[in-house]
Coordinates of C-alpha atoms and ligand atoms in Angstrom, one line a residue:
Chain A
V150 CA 29.5 -25.5 52.1
K151 CA 32.1 -26.1 55.0
A152 CA 31.0 -23.0 56.6
A153 CA 27.5 -24.1 57.2
S154 CA 26.6 -24.2 60.6
K155 CA 23.1 -26.3 59.6
V156 CA 21.9 -28.4 57.0
D157 CA 18.7 -26.3 56.0
D158 CA 17.1 -25.6 52.8
N159 CA 19.4 -23.4 52.0
L160 CA 22.2 -25.3 52.3
I161 CA 21.1 -28.0 50.5
E162 CA 19.9 -25.9 47.8
R163 CA 23.6 -24.6 47.6
I164 CA 25.0 -28.3 47.4
E165 CA 22.6 -28.9 44.2
E166 CA 24.1 -26.2 42.0
I167 CA 27.6 -26.9 43.6
L168 CA 26.5 -30.9 41.5
I169 CA 24.6 -29.3 38.3
R170 CA 27.2 -26.8 38.0
A171 CA 29.8 -29.8 38.2
D172 CA 28.1 -31.3 35.6
L173 CA 26.6 -34.5 37.0
G174 CA 23.7 -33.6 35.5
A175 CA 20.5 -33.3 36.4
E176 CA 19.1 -36.8 37.1
T177 CA 22.1 -37.8 39.6
S178 CA 22.1 -34.1 41.7
M179 CA 18.8 -34.4 42.2
S180 CA 18.8 -38.1 43.8
I181 CA 21.8 -36.7 45.9
V182 CA 19.8 -33.8 46.5
E183 CA 16.8 -35.2 47.9
R184 CA 18.3 -37.9 50.6
M185 CA 20.5 -35.5 51.7
K186 CA 16.6 -33.9 52.3
E187 CA 16.1 -37.4 54.0
F188 CA 19.8 -36.8 57.2
E189 CA 18.4 -32.9 57.5
A190 CA 15.5 -34.6 58.6
R191 CA 17.7 -36.8 61.1
G192 CA 19.4 -33.2 61.8
A193 CA 23.1 -34.8 60.6
T194 CA 25.9 -31.8 60.6
P195 CA 27.3 -29.9 57.0
D196 CA 30.4 -32.0 57.8
E197 CA 28.5 -35.9 58.1
L198 CA 26.3 -34.4 55.3
L199 CA 29.8 -33.8 53.3
E200 CA 31.5 -36.9 54.0
V201 CA 28.5 -38.8 53.8
F202 CA 27.8 -38.3 50.1
K203 CA 31.1 -37.3 49.4
K204 CA 32.3 -41.3 50.4
E205 CA 29.3 -42.3 48.0
L206 CA 31.0 -40.6 45.1
L207 CA 34.4 -41.8 45.7
S208 CA 33.1 -45.4 45.8
I209 CA 31.4 -44.8 42.6
V210 CA 34.5 -42.9 40.8
E211 CA 37.5 -45.7 42.7
R212 CA 35.3 -48.8 41.4
G213 CA 37.5 -51.5 39.2
Q214 CA 40.3 -48.4 39.5
R215 CA 44.1 -49.3 37.8
T216 CA 46.8 -47.8 36.8
L217 CA 47.8 -48.3 32.8
T218 CA 50.1 -50.9 33.0
I219 CA 52.9 -52.5 30.5
G220 CA 52.5 -56.0 30.4
A221 CA 54.5 -59.0 28.9
H222 CA 53.1 -59.1 25.6
R223 CA 54.7 -57.0 23.0
P224 CA 53.8 -54.9 21.5
H225 CA 51.8 -53.5 24.1
V226 CA 49.3 -51.8 21.5
I227 CA 46.8 -49.2 22.4
L228 CA 44.0 -47.7 20.6
V229 CA 43.3 -44.0 21.5
V230 CA 40.1 -42.8 20.1
G231 CA 37.1 -40.2 21.0
V232 CA 35.1 -37.1 19.3
N233 CA 36.9 -34.2 17.7
G234 CA 39.6 -31.8 19.3
T235 CA 39.4 -33.6 23.3
G236 CA 42.8 -33.8 23.1
K237 CA 43.5 -37.5 22.0
T238 CA 46.7 -36.5 20.5
T239 CA 47.9 -34.6 22.6
T240 CA 47.7 -37.1 25.1
I241 CA 49.6 -39.9 22.7
G242 CA 52.3 -36.9 23.1
K243 CA 52.4 -37.5 26.9
L244 CA 52.0 -41.1 27.3
A245 CA 55.1 -41.5 24.7
A246 CA 56.6 -39.1 26.5
E247 CA 56.1 -41.0 30.0
M248 CA 57.0 -44.5 28.1
R249 CA 60.1 -43.5 27.4
E250 CA 61.2 -42.0 30.0
A251 CA 60.6 -46.0 31.4
G252 CA 63.1 -47.0 29.4
L253 CA 60.5 -48.7 26.5
K254 CA 61.1 -48.8 22.6
V255 CA 57.7 -46.6 21.5
M256 CA 56.2 -45.9 18.4
L257 CA 53.1 -43.9 17.7
A258 CA 51.3 -44.3 14.5
A259 CA 49.9 -41.9 12.3
G260 CA 46.3 -42.8 12.4
D261 CA 44.5 -39.8 11.7
T262 CA 44.7 -39.5 8.4
F263 CA 42.0 -37.3 7.6
R264 CA 42.8 -33.8 9.3
A265 CA 44.9 -31.3 8.3
A266 CA 48.0 -31.2 9.3
A267 CA 47.2 -34.6 11.6
I268 CA 50.0 -36.2 10.8
E269 CA 52.4 -33.2 10.7
Q270 CA 51.4 -32.6 14.8
L271 CA 52.1 -35.8 15.1
D272 CA 55.1 -36.4 14.0
I273 CA 56.2 -33.4 15.9
W274 CA 55.3 -35.1 19.1
A275 CA 56.9 -38.2 17.5
S276 CA 60.5 -35.9 17.2
R277 CA 60.1 -34.6 20.7
T278 CA 59.5 -37.6 23.0
G279 CA 62.3 -39.9 20.8
A280 CA 59.3 -42.5 19.8
A281 CA 59.6 -43.6 16.3
I282 CA 56.2 -42.8 14.0
V283 CA 54.6 -44.7 10.8
K284 CA 52.4 -42.3 8.9
R285 CA 51.6 -41.9 5.1
D286 CA 50.3 -39.3 3.4
M287 CA 47.4 -37.5 4.3
G288 CA 43.8 -39.5 3.0
A289 CA 45.3 -42.8 3.0
D290 CA 43.6 -45.7 4.6
P291 CA 43.5 -45.3 8.3
S292 CA 43.1 -49.1 8.3
G293 CA 46.3 -49.7 5.9
L294 CA 47.9 -47.7 7.6
C295 CA 47.4 -49.3 11.1
Y296 CA 47.6 -52.9 10.1
D297 CA 52.0 -51.4 8.7
A298 CA 52.1 -49.6 12.0
M299 CA 51.7 -53.3 14.0
E300 CA 54.2 -55.7 11.7
K301 CA 56.7 -52.1 12.2
A302 CA 56.6 -52.4 15.7
R303 CA 56.5 -56.1 15.8
D304 CA 59.1 -56.7 13.7
G305 CA 60.7 -53.6 15.2
G306 CA 61.2 -55.3 18.5
Y307 CA 58.5 -52.1 19.8
D308 CA 57.4 -52.2 23.5
V309 CA 54.4 -50.1 23.0
L310 CA 53.0 -48.9 19.5
L311 CA 50.1 -45.8 20.7
I312 CA 48.0 -45.7 17.5
D313 CA 46.0 -42.1 16.5
T314 CA 42.7 -41.9 15.2
A315 CA 40.9 -38.7 13.9
G316 CA 38.5 -37.7 15.9
R317 CA 34.9 -38.7 15.5
L318 CA 31.5 -37.8 16.3
H319 CA 29.7 -40.6 17.8
T320 CA 26.3 -40.1 15.7
K321 CA 28.4 -41.0 12.7
T322 CA 27.7 -44.8 12.2
N323 CA 30.0 -45.4 9.1
L324 CA 33.0 -43.3 10.8
M325 CA 32.1 -45.6 13.9
E326 CA 32.4 -48.3 11.3
E327 CA 35.7 -46.7 10.3
L328 CA 36.7 -47.3 13.2
K329 CA 35.1 -50.8 13.9
K330 CA 37.5 -51.9 11.0
V331 CA 40.6 -51.2 12.6
V332 CA 40.0 -53.4 15.9
R333 CA 39.0 -55.8 13.0
V334 CA 42.6 -55.2 10.8
I335 CA 44.6 -54.9 14.3
R336 CA 43.7 -57.7 15.6
K337 CA 44.7 -59.7 12.3
V338 CA 48.7 -58.8 12.6
D339 CA 47.6 -59.8 16.7
P340 CA 44.3 -61.2 17.6
T341 CA 44.8 -60.1 21.6
A342 CA 45.7 -56.4 20.3
P343 CA 44.4 -53.8 21.3
H344 CA 45.2 -54.1 24.6
D345 CA 44.0 -50.6 25.5
T346 CA 41.3 -48.8 23.5
L347 CA 41.5 -45.1 25.8
L348 CA 38.4 -43.2 25.4
V349 CA 39.7 -40.0 25.3
L350 CA 36.8 -36.9 27.1
D351 CA 36.8 -33.6 27.2
A352 CA 36.2 -32.1 31.1
T353 CA 34.2 -29.2 29.5
T354 CA 31.9 -31.9 27.7
G355 CA 28.5 -31.9 29.1
Q356 CA 25.8 -34.6 29.4
N357 CA 26.8 -35.8 25.7
A358 CA 30.1 -36.9 27.2
I359 CA 27.5 -39.6 28.3
S360 CA 26.1 -40.7 24.7
Q361 CA 29.7 -40.0 24.1
A362 CA 30.8 -43.0 26.5
R363 CA 27.8 -45.4 25.2
V364 CA 28.9 -45.6 21.7
F365 CA 32.4 -45.8 21.6
T366 CA 32.0 -48.5 24.2
E367 CA 29.3 -50.4 22.2
A368 CA 31.0 -50.7 19.2
L369 CA 34.5 -50.4 21.0
P370 CA 36.5 -52.8 23.3
V371 CA 37.7 -50.1 25.6
T372 CA 39.5 -50.7 28.9
G373 CA 40.1 -47.1 30.1
L374 CA 39.6 -43.4 30.0
I375 CA 41.2 -40.3 29.9
M376 CA 40.1 -36.6 30.8
T377 CA 41.4 -34.2 29.6
K378 CA 41.1 -29.9 30.3
L379 CA 40.5 -30.5 34.0
D380 CA 43.7 -27.7 34.0
G381 CA 40.3 -25.4 33.7
T382 CA 36.9 -24.4 35.6
A383 CA 35.1 -27.4 34.4
K384 CA 35.6 -30.3 37.0
G385 CA 34.7 -33.4 34.5
G386 CA 31.1 -34.5 37.3
V387 CA 30.2 -36.3 33.9
L388 CA 32.6 -39.5 34.7
I389 CA 29.9 -40.2 38.3
G390 CA 26.4 -40.6 35.4
I391 CA 29.7 -42.8 33.2
R392 CA 30.8 -44.8 36.0
N393 CA 27.7 -45.0 37.3
L394 CA 26.5 -46.4 33.7
F395 CA 29.9 -48.2 32.7
D396 CA 32.3 -50.7 34.0
I397 CA 35.4 -48.9 32.2
P398 CA 38.5 -47.2 34.9
V399 CA 39.5 -43.4 34.8
L400 CA 42.9 -44.3 34.1
K401 CA 44.7 -41.3 33.7
I402 CA 43.7 -37.2 34.2
G403 CA 45.1 -34.2 31.6
V404 CA 46.1 -31.0 33.0
G405 CA 47.7 -28.6 30.5
E406 CA 49.1 -28.6 27.0
G407 CA 52.2 -29.2 27.8
V408 CA 54.8 -33.2 27.8
E409 CA 54.1 -33.0 31.6
D410 CA 51.2 -32.5 31.7
L411 CA 49.7 -36.2 32.3
R412 CA 48.9 -37.5 35.8
D413 CA 47.1 -40.5 37.3
F414 CA 43.4 -40.6 38.3
S415 CA 42.9 -40.0 41.6
A416 CA 39.5 -40.6 42.5
Q417 CA 40.0 -38.8 46.3
E418 CA 41.4 -35.8 43.8
F419 CA 38.7 -35.7 42.0
V420 CA 35.8 -35.9 44.6
D421 CA 37.6 -33.1 46.5
A422 CA 38.2 -31.5 43.7
L423 CA 34.1 -31.3 42.9
F424 CA 33.5 -29.6 46.3
A425 CA 36.5 -27.3 46.0
Chain B
S299 CA 10.4 -34.4 25.0
L300 CA 9.8 -31.4 27.2
S301 CA 6.3 -31.0 24.9
E302 CA 5.4 -34.5 25.7
R303 CA 6.2 -34.4 29.2
L304 CA 4.2 -30.7 29.4
E305 CA 1.5 -32.3 27.9
G306 CA 1.1 -35.5 30.4
V307 CA 1.5 -33.2 33.0
F308 CA -2.0 -31.6 32.8
K309 CA -3.3 -34.5 30.3
N310 CA -4.1 -36.1 33.4
L311 CA -6.6 -33.3 34.7
R312 CA -8.9 -32.3 31.5
G313 CA -12.6 -32.6 32.1
Q314 CA -12.0 -33.5 35.5
G315 CA -9.3 -31.4 36.8
R316 CA -8.5 -27.7 37.0
I317 CA -5.4 -26.1 36.5
T318 CA -3.7 -25.4 39.4
E319 CA -0.8 -23.2 40.8
A320 CA 0.8 -26.8 41.6
N321 CA 0.6 -28.7 38.7
V322 CA 2.1 -26.2 37.1
K323 CA 5.0 -26.2 39.0
D324 CA 4.9 -29.6 38.1
A325 CA 5.5 -27.9 34.4
L326 CA 8.3 -26.4 35.9
R327 CA 10.0 -28.8 37.2
D328 CA 10.1 -30.4 33.9
V329 CA 11.3 -27.3 32.4
K330 CA 13.9 -27.0 34.6
M331 CA 15.2 -30.7 34.4
A332 CA 14.9 -30.6 31.2
L333 CA 17.1 -27.0 30.7
L334 CA 19.5 -28.9 32.4
E335 CA 19.5 -32.3 31.0
A336 CA 20.1 -30.2 27.9
D337 CA 23.2 -28.6 29.3
V338 CA 22.3 -25.3 30.1
N339 CA 23.5 -23.7 32.7
F340 CA 22.5 -23.9 36.3
R341 CA 21.4 -19.9 36.3
V342 CA 20.1 -19.8 33.7
V343 CA 17.9 -22.1 34.6
K344 CA 16.9 -20.7 37.2
D345 CA 16.3 -17.1 35.6
F346 CA 14.1 -18.8 32.4
V347 CA 12.0 -20.6 34.8
A348 CA 11.3 -17.5 36.8
R349 CA 10.5 -15.7 33.9
V350 CA 7.9 -18.5 32.6
Q351 CA 6.4 -18.9 35.6
E352 CA 5.4 -15.0 35.0
K353 CA 3.7 -16.0 31.9
A354 CA 2.5 -19.6 32.9
L355 CA 0.5 -18.2 36.6
G356 CA -1.0 -15.4 34.2
R357 CA -4.5 -15.8 33.0
E358 CA -4.1 -17.6 30.1
V359 CA -3.1 -20.6 31.4
L360 CA -4.8 -21.1 34.4
T361 CA -8.4 -21.0 31.7
S362 CA -6.7 -22.4 29.1
V363 CA -8.6 -25.7 27.5
S364 CA -5.3 -26.9 26.5
P365 CA -2.9 -26.0 29.5
G366 CA 0.3 -28.3 28.1
Q367 CA 0.2 -27.0 24.7
L368 CA 0.6 -23.5 25.3
M369 CA 2.8 -24.0 28.3
V370 CA 5.5 -25.6 25.3
K371 CA 4.2 -22.5 23.8
I372 CA 5.5 -19.8 26.6
V373 CA 8.0 -21.8 26.5
Y374 CA 9.3 -22.1 22.8
D375 CA 8.6 -18.6 22.6
E376 CA 10.8 -17.5 25.8
L377 CA 14.0 -19.5 23.9
V378 CA 13.9 -17.8 20.5
E379 CA 13.4 -13.8 22.3
I380 CA 16.6 -15.0 24.8
L381 CA 18.5 -16.6 21.5
G382 CA 16.9 -13.9 18.8
G383 CA 16.1 -10.7 20.2
D384 CA 17.6 -8.2 19.0
N385 CA 20.2 -10.4 16.6
A386 CA 20.8 -8.7 12.9
P387 CA 22.5 -10.6 10.4
F388 CA 26.5 -10.8 10.6
A389 CA 27.7 -8.4 7.4
L390 CA 30.8 -7.7 7.5
Q391 CA 31.8 -3.5 6.4
A392 CA 32.3 -2.5 2.0
G393 CA 35.4 -0.1 2.0
R394 CA 37.7 -1.2 5.0
T395 CA 39.8 -4.0 5.4
N396 CA 37.3 -6.3 7.9
V397 CA 39.2 -8.3 10.5
V398 CA 37.6 -11.4 12.2
L399 CA 39.0 -12.4 15.8
M400 CA 38.6 -15.8 16.6
L401 CA 39.4 -16.8 20.1
G402 CA 38.2 -19.9 22.4
L403 CA 39.2 -22.8 24.7
Q404 CA 41.3 -25.3 22.7
G405 CA 39.8 -27.5 20.5
S406 CA 37.0 -25.9 20.1
G407 CA 36.9 -25.8 15.9
K408 CA 38.4 -22.0 15.4
T409 CA 41.0 -22.9 12.7
T410 CA 38.8 -24.9 10.7
F411 CA 35.7 -22.4 11.7
C412 CA 38.8 -19.7 10.1
G413 CA 38.3 -21.4 6.6
K414 CA 34.8 -22.0 6.9
L415 CA 34.5 -18.2 6.9
A416 CA 37.1 -17.6 4.2
R417 CA 35.7 -20.3 2.1
R418 CA 32.4 -18.5 2.9
F419 CA 33.0 -14.8 1.9
A420 CA 35.5 -15.4 -0.4
R421 CA 32.2 -16.7 -2.4
E422 CA 31.0 -13.3 -1.9
G423 CA 32.8 -11.8 -3.0
W424 CA 35.5 -11.1 -0.5
H425 CA 39.3 -11.4 -0.1
P426 CA 40.1 -12.8 2.4
L427 CA 44.0 -13.3 3.9
L428 CA 44.0 -15.8 7.1
V429 CA 46.5 -15.1 9.7
A430 CA 49.1 -17.6 12.1
C431 CA 49.0 -16.9 15.1
D432 CA 48.7 -19.7 16.9
I433 CA 52.3 -20.3 17.8
H434 CA 51.4 -22.8 20.6
R435 CA 50.2 -25.2 19.3
P436 CA 52.5 -27.8 17.3
A437 CA 51.6 -27.9 13.8
A438 CA 48.6 -25.4 14.3
V439 CA 49.8 -22.8 11.4
H440 CA 51.1 -25.8 9.1
Q441 CA 46.8 -26.7 9.9
L442 CA 45.6 -23.1 8.3
Q443 CA 48.3 -23.6 5.5
V444 CA 46.2 -26.4 4.1
V445 CA 43.3 -24.9 4.8
G446 CA 43.5 -22.1 3.4
E447 CA 44.6 -24.3 0.1
M448 CA 41.1 -25.9 1.0
A449 CA 39.5 -22.6 0.7
G450 CA 41.3 -21.1 -2.0
V451 CA 42.8 -18.2 0.2
P452 CA 46.4 -17.1 0.9
V453 CA 47.7 -17.7 4.6
Y454 CA 49.7 -15.7 6.1
S455 CA 52.2 -16.8 8.5
E456 CA 55.6 -16.9 9.9
G457 CA 55.9 -19.7 12.2
T458 CA 56.2 -20.3 15.6
G459 CA 59.4 -17.5 16.6
R460 CA 58.1 -14.3 16.8
P461 CA 55.2 -13.0 19.2
A462 CA 51.6 -13.5 18.0
P463 CA 50.6 -10.2 18.0
D464 CA 53.6 -8.7 16.0
I465 CA 52.6 -11.3 13.2
A466 CA 49.0 -10.3 13.2
R467 CA 50.4 -6.6 12.8
A468 CA 52.5 -8.0 10.3
G469 CA 49.7 -9.7 8.9
L470 CA 47.5 -6.7 9.0
E471 CA 49.8 -4.2 7.5
H472 CA 50.7 -7.2 4.5
A473 CA 46.5 -7.4 3.8
R474 CA 46.5 -4.1 3.0
A475 CA 49.3 -4.3 1.3
T476 CA 47.6 -7.0 -1.2
G477 CA 44.4 -5.4 -1.7
R478 CA 42.6 -8.6 1.2
N479 CA 39.9 -6.6 2.0
L480 CA 39.2 -9.4 5.5
V481 CA 41.1 -10.5 8.2
I482 CA 40.8 -13.5 9.5
V483 CA 43.6 -14.0 12.9
D484 CA 43.5 -17.7 13.9
T485 CA 44.8 -17.7 17.4
A486 CA 45.5 -20.6 19.8
G487 CA 43.3 -22.1 22.6
R488 CA 43.4 -21.5 26.0
L489 CA 42.4 -21.6 29.0
H490 CA 40.3 -18.7 30.0
I491 CA 41.9 -18.6 33.8
D492 CA 45.5 -18.6 32.3
E493 CA 46.9 -14.9 32.5
V494 CA 50.1 -15.4 30.5
R495 CA 47.5 -16.5 27.0
M496 CA 44.9 -13.9 27.9
D497 CA 47.6 -11.4 28.2
E498 CA 48.4 -12.3 24.8
L499 CA 44.9 -12.7 23.7
Q500 CA 44.7 -8.8 24.7
S501 CA 47.5 -7.7 22.6
I502 CA 46.4 -9.5 19.5
K503 CA 43.0 -7.2 19.3
A504 CA 44.9 -3.9 20.8
V505 CA 47.1 -4.3 17.6
T506 CA 44.3 -5.6 15.0
S507 CA 41.4 -3.8 16.2
P508 CA 39.1 -6.4 15.0
T509 CA 35.4 -5.2 13.1
F510 CA 34.3 -8.7 14.9
T511 CA 35.7 -11.0 17.3
F512 CA 34.0 -14.4 17.4
L513 CA 33.7 -16.5 20.5
V514 CA 34.5 -20.0 18.7
A515 CA 32.8 -22.7 21.2
D516 CA 32.1 -26.2 21.4
A517 CA 28.3 -27.0 21.2
M518 CA 28.8 -30.2 24.3
T519 CA 30.0 -27.9 26.3
G520 CA 28.7 -28.8 29.3
Q521 CA 28.2 -25.8 32.9
D522 CA 31.7 -23.9 31.9
A523 CA 30.5 -22.8 28.9
V524 CA 29.4 -19.7 31.3
T525 CA 32.7 -19.6 32.7
S526 CA 34.5 -19.4 30.6
A527 CA 32.6 -17.1 27.5
S528 CA 32.1 -14.7 30.8
T529 CA 35.6 -14.4 31.5
F530 CA 36.2 -14.0 27.6
N531 CA 34.0 -11.4 26.7
D532 CA 35.1 -9.2 30.2
T533 CA 38.7 -9.4 29.8
V534 CA 38.7 -8.9 26.1
G535 CA 35.3 -8.5 24.7
I536 CA 33.6 -10.9 22.4
D537 CA 30.6 -9.0 19.7
G538 CA 29.4 -12.8 18.8
V539 CA 29.9 -16.7 19.3
C540 CA 30.6 -19.3 16.5
L541 CA 28.7 -22.6 18.0
T542 CA 30.7 -26.0 16.6
K543 CA 29.6 -29.5 16.2
M544 CA 26.7 -29.1 16.5
D545 CA 26.3 -32.6 13.5
G546 CA 26.8 -34.2 16.9
D547 CA 23.6 -35.1 19.5
A548 CA 24.4 -32.6 22.0
R549 CA 21.8 -30.6 22.9
G550 CA 23.8 -27.0 22.3
G551 CA 22.2 -26.0 25.5
A552 CA 25.6 -23.2 25.8
A553 CA 24.5 -21.5 23.0
L554 CA 21.3 -20.2 25.3
S555 CA 23.9 -19.8 28.6
I556 CA 25.7 -17.9 26.5
R557 CA 23.4 -15.9 25.2
A558 CA 21.6 -15.1 28.3
I559 CA 24.8 -14.4 30.3
T560 CA 27.4 -12.3 27.7
G561 CA 24.0 -10.8 25.7
K562 CA 26.5 -12.0 22.4
P563 CA 24.9 -13.0 19.7
V564 CA 25.4 -16.6 18.3
K565 CA 25.8 -16.1 14.7
F566 CA 27.2 -19.4 12.7
I567 CA 27.2 -22.9 13.3
G568 CA 29.1 -25.4 12.9
T569 CA 27.5 -28.3 10.8
G570 CA 30.8 -30.8 10.3
E571 CA 34.4 -30.5 9.4
K572 CA 34.2 -30.2 5.8
L573 CA 34.6 -26.6 5.5
D574 CA 31.0 -25.6 3.6
D575 CA 29.7 -27.4 6.2
L576 CA 28.5 -23.9 8.2
V577 CA 24.8 -22.4 8.2
E578 CA 23.2 -18.6 9.9
F579 CA 22.4 -19.2 13.2
F580 CA 18.3 -19.7 13.3
P581 CA 17.1 -19.3 17.1
D582 CA 13.4 -21.0 16.3
R583 CA 16.0 -23.6 15.2
M584 CA 18.1 -23.9 18.2
A585 CA 15.2 -23.7 20.7
S586 CA 13.6 -26.4 18.8
R587 CA 16.7 -28.4 19.6
I588 CA 16.9 -27.4 23.1
L589 CA 13.5 -28.8 23.8
G590 CA 14.7 -31.9 22.4
Ligands
LIG211 N1 44.4 -26.7 28.8 C1 44.4 -28.4 28.6 N2 45.2 -28.1 26.8 C2 44.6 -29.6 26.4 C3 44.2 -31.1 27.4 N3 44.6 -31.5 26.4 C4 45.0 -31.2 24.7 N4 44.8 -30.3 25.3 C5 45.0 -28.6 23.7 O1 43.3 -29.0 23.7 C6 43.5 -29.0 22.1 C7 43.0 -30.5 21.1 O2 44.1 -31.3 21.7 P1 44.6 -32.4 20.3 O3 45.3 -33.3 20.9 O4 44.8 -32.4 18.9 O5 43.2 -33.0 19.6 P2 43.1 -34.6 19.6 O6 41.5 -35.1 20.0 O7 44.0 -35.0 18.8 O8 41.9 -33.3 18.4 P3 41.2 -33.5 16.6 O9 42.7 -35.2 16.5 O10 41.2 -32.9 15.4 O11 39.9 -35.5 16.8 C8 44.9 -28.8 21.8 O12 45.0 -27.3 21.6 C9 45.5 -29.6 23.0 O13 47.3 -28.1 23.0 C10 44.9 -30.5 28.4 O14 44.5 -31.7 29.2 N5 44.7 -29.3 28.6
LIG212 N1 32.3 -32.6 13.0 C1 32.9 -31.1 13.5 N2 33.9 -31.2 13.9 C2 34.2 -30.5 13.4 C3 33.4 -28.9 13.6 N3 34.3 -27.9 13.5 C4 35.4 -28.3 13.8 N4 35.5 -29.4 14.0 C5 36.7 -31.4 14.3 O1 37.1 -30.4 16.0 C6 38.7 -31.1 15.7 C7 39.0 -29.5 16.3 O2 39.0 -28.2 15.8 P1 40.1 -27.3 15.2 O3 39.6 -26.1 14.5 O4 41.7 -28.1 15.6 O5 39.9 -26.3 16.5 P2 40.4 -25.7 17.2 O6 40.1 -24.7 18.3 O7 41.2 -24.3 16.1 O8 41.9 -26.2 18.2 P3 42.8 -25.5 18.7 O9 43.6 -24.7 17.9 O10 43.7 -26.8 20.0 O11 42.7 -25.2 19.8 C8 38.9 -31.1 14.4 O12 39.0 -32.4 14.1 C9 37.8 -30.4 13.8 O13 38.3 -30.8 12.3 C10 32.0 -29.3 13.5 O14 31.6 -28.3 12.9 N5 31.7 -30.2 13.3
LIG213 MG1 44.4 -35.9 16.6
LIG214 MG1 43.1 -23.9 16.6

């Protein structure tokens, strides 16, 4: 885009392709493109055009920006949710490492009692990061496990409790009800918890991410988003649509499978990458 | 839905207006929007709309009494043609050790699909062996062992201490030695842009010479589906696609994109987390779903 010499239909069409291929979605991309045509009529240069729209996308994405912070209340309870395979368990491992690095006493709750080897997978992250873990056998009731973990985290003087949950499609009402029950049970031990509920989204997901965000935020007190797999070629442009509709900041991004591959979300870097 | 929208474009004309190239263009814009909203790749949509336009501007639509319905039919038929086409049902070869290699991006559903295929083909009289070649993800080998147990199928594994291609070769030898005629190789999820991981995959393929290589892709994948699928196909080579998590409400446009760009057919659909949640791919059902 930078190499273009003037704003013409050709350039605007190329920009439309960039936006759509970044997963901003048809409607959002089209409306941006329509407004770009007004700039074309006014004789703007490509640089001016790009600056205006980057600024606009930036303001959408950085609204309400904050970092994930552990407040004074102990334990700080973080519930991690999302559809299947997005990277919840791995992200919990990365968060645990980050918090351990900050000198915090961390406990993990193996709340995925459904999927094969889910507990073993989280257990490995616990050993890698020096976090404690509360677990039961596969097939145990997730709410019961969470209740147990809440009590142990409180009684053991833990700073942070990270609760892993099974992946679930937002269209499965009974599974969403199961999560609501987990929240109710958590509140029996501490009515102010969970202090953070993080929805984990996969950067390769298309427009379905918007339905995921809608259903999860309607069902649970989601306080933040995490987008994983941004180390791939997908741009995660669905975040524009999601931020337009929901008032929930993106807190972290996953950029790999290793324990260090978690970064604070930077709205500027995100928007720049859309056009890279 | 697109059908409703297309009928709507022409509805106002019946009796008093003519079908013109201009309002066919409106209909085509609706087709473009619907496909993009369904996550079909931008370039694939462009080509698709051009083909539909050619058919629509032919005499038929311009003289039809029900142009909306005819447009819907043209779009639907075109989708079914691309998705289906020469697609034959998946078949294993009798009298040999079949090797099915599963590959794809992280979290797409490969390990689960290994179990699903194992269960299906065990029921059809084959003797599957699962081979655990994911030496990277924590507890991946354990996950496949549990899946194998659930499917009633043996699992060959050597933990995570040995290179994946060596485990693959040993697994194949083990299958031949123990009368297993279907080897299903689970591999680690990987990025198509990760050279080291792609080399590993090429080595696994080289030592196992698969009868069939499946790209396991998530039905909710967006525009990136084409980039990853074509890289996997160009670098390692795939024979077909398994589309997972179709029990959600993703429209699944990735299926059209992958098929259109790689030319490789979708063979199976994952419809849930249980090992029974596997169905054959039907182009007409997928076409209806993409149209919404
Ligand atoms: N490249 C890349 N891979 C990731 C990232 N985060 C997670 N993964 C990989 O994605 C796959 C799925 O990760 P999990 O942590 O098991 O995902 P999950 O959401 O817990 O999955 P379920 O519990 O089955 O729903 C694994 O192979 C991870 O290594 C990331 O930021 N980048
Ligand atoms: N709802 C639904 N979930 C599925 C389907 N297929 C797989 N899953 C779930 O998706 C998640 C990821 O599945 P895995 O089999 O671990 O995926 P994978 O591709 O092996 O992951 P990596 O090895 O980390 O790349 C798990 O929670 C599965 O239960 C499906 O068809 N429908
Ligand atoms: Mg998990
Ligand atoms: Mg796997």
